[in-house]
């Protein structure tokens, strides 16, 4: 199956959602290239970037599950398709 490389930018405003977020990322861990999390204490939020290499439908599923968490927002950017 063809895969895409993408990066998900995630903002966590409700830090209570962190455990659920980590569970989702663990569930799809085989597709994760790497992740970086930055706690921004002055604003009481966390900022994460997660690089993935996965089929399009998997990336959409992960972003959808994350986006449904209360107090969490996610945007996905895709690398250009390889020919």
Short mmCIF file of C-alpha atoms in Angstrom, two decimals:
data_model
loop_
_atom_site.label_atom_id
_atom_site.label_comp_id
_atom_site.label_asym_id
_atom_site.label_seq_id
_atom_site.Cartn_x
_atom_site.Cartn_y
_atom_site.Cartn_z
CA UNK A 1 0.00 0.00 0.00
CA UNK A 2 1.28 3.46 -0.90
CA UNK A 3 2.21 5.70 2.00
CA UNK A 4 2.51 9.46 2.47
CA UNK A 5 4.84 11.44 4.66
CA UNK A 6 3.10 14.06 6.75
CA UNK A 7 3.56 16.15 9.86
CA UNK A 8 0.76 16.73 12.34
CA UNK A 9 0.87 19.93 14.37
CA UNK A 10 -1.02 19.44 17.63
CA UNK A 11 -1.98 22.04 20.25
CA UNK A 12 -3.15 20.72 23.61
CA UNK A 13 -5.07 23.32 25.61
CA UNK A 14 -6.71 20.86 28.01
CA UNK A 15 -3.80 19.02 29.59
CA UNK A 16 -6.28 16.42 30.92
CA UNK A 17 -6.42 15.09 27.32
CA UNK A 18 -2.71 14.21 27.30
CA UNK A 19 -3.22 10.60 28.38
CA UNK A 20 -5.80 9.98 25.63
CA UNK A 21 -3.58 11.69 23.06
CA UNK A 22 -0.61 9.52 24.00
CA UNK A 23 -2.79 6.41 23.78
CA UNK A 24 -3.79 7.31 20.21
CA UNK A 25 -0.19 8.01 19.20
CA UNK A 26 0.89 4.71 20.77
CA UNK A 27 -1.85 2.85 18.89
CA UNK A 28 -0.43 4.12 15.58
CA UNK A 29 3.21 4.03 16.72
CA UNK A 30 4.36 1.84 13.82
CA UNK A 31 3.71 4.77 11.47
CA UNK A 32 5.42 7.44 13.59
CA UNK A 33 8.79 8.61 12.28
CA UNK A 34 9.36 10.91 15.23
CA UNK A 35 7.68 13.31 17.60
CA UNK A 36 8.57 16.42 19.53
CA UNK A 37 6.63 17.96 22.37
CA UNK A 38 7.15 21.40 23.85
CA UNK A 39 5.39 22.47 27.04
CA UNK A 40 4.61 26.19 26.84
CA UNK A 41 4.08 26.91 30.51
CA UNK A 42 3.43 30.64 30.10
CA UNK A 43 0.29 29.83 28.09
CA UNK A 44 -0.48 26.54 29.88
CA UNK A 45 -0.51 24.57 26.61
CA UNK A 46 1.59 21.88 24.95
CA UNK A 47 2.73 21.99 21.34
CA UNK A 48 3.52 18.74 19.52
CA UNK A 49 4.72 17.85 16.08
CA UNK A 50 4.43 14.26 14.92
CA UNK A 51 6.02 13.08 11.67
CA UNK A 52 4.38 10.01 10.11
CA UNK A 53 4.78 7.77 7.08
CA UNK A 54 1.46 6.00 6.57
CA UNK A 55 -1.35 5.33 4.11
CA UNK A 56 -3.61 8.35 3.55
CA UNK A 57 -6.57 6.74 5.31
CA UNK A 58 -4.46 5.99 8.42
CA UNK A 59 -3.23 9.58 8.62
CA UNK A 60 -6.82 10.81 8.32
CA UNK A 61 -7.98 8.38 11.01
CA UNK A 62 -5.26 9.47 13.45
CA UNK A 63 -5.93 13.17 12.85
CA UNK A 64 -9.68 12.58 13.22
CA UNK A 65 -9.30 10.77 16.54
CA UNK A 66 -6.95 13.45 17.87
CA UNK A 67 -9.19 16.27 16.66
CA UNK A 68 -12.16 14.83 18.56
CA UNK A 69 -10.35 15.04 21.89
CA UNK A 70 -11.66 17.93 24.01
CA UNK A 71 -9.21 20.83 24.18
CA UNK A 72 -7.00 19.48 21.40
CA UNK A 73 -6.59 20.79 17.86
CA UNK A 74 -4.62 19.25 15.00
CA UNK A 75 -3.58 20.25 11.48
CA UNK A 76 -1.82 17.99 8.99
CA UNK A 77 0.66 19.00 6.28
CA UNK A 78 1.70 16.50 3.62
CA UNK A 79 4.98 16.17 1.76
CA UNK A 80 4.61 16.34 -2.01
CA UNK A 81 3.69 12.99 -3.55
CA UNK A 82 6.71 11.11 -4.88
CA UNK A 83 6.66 10.05 -8.51
#
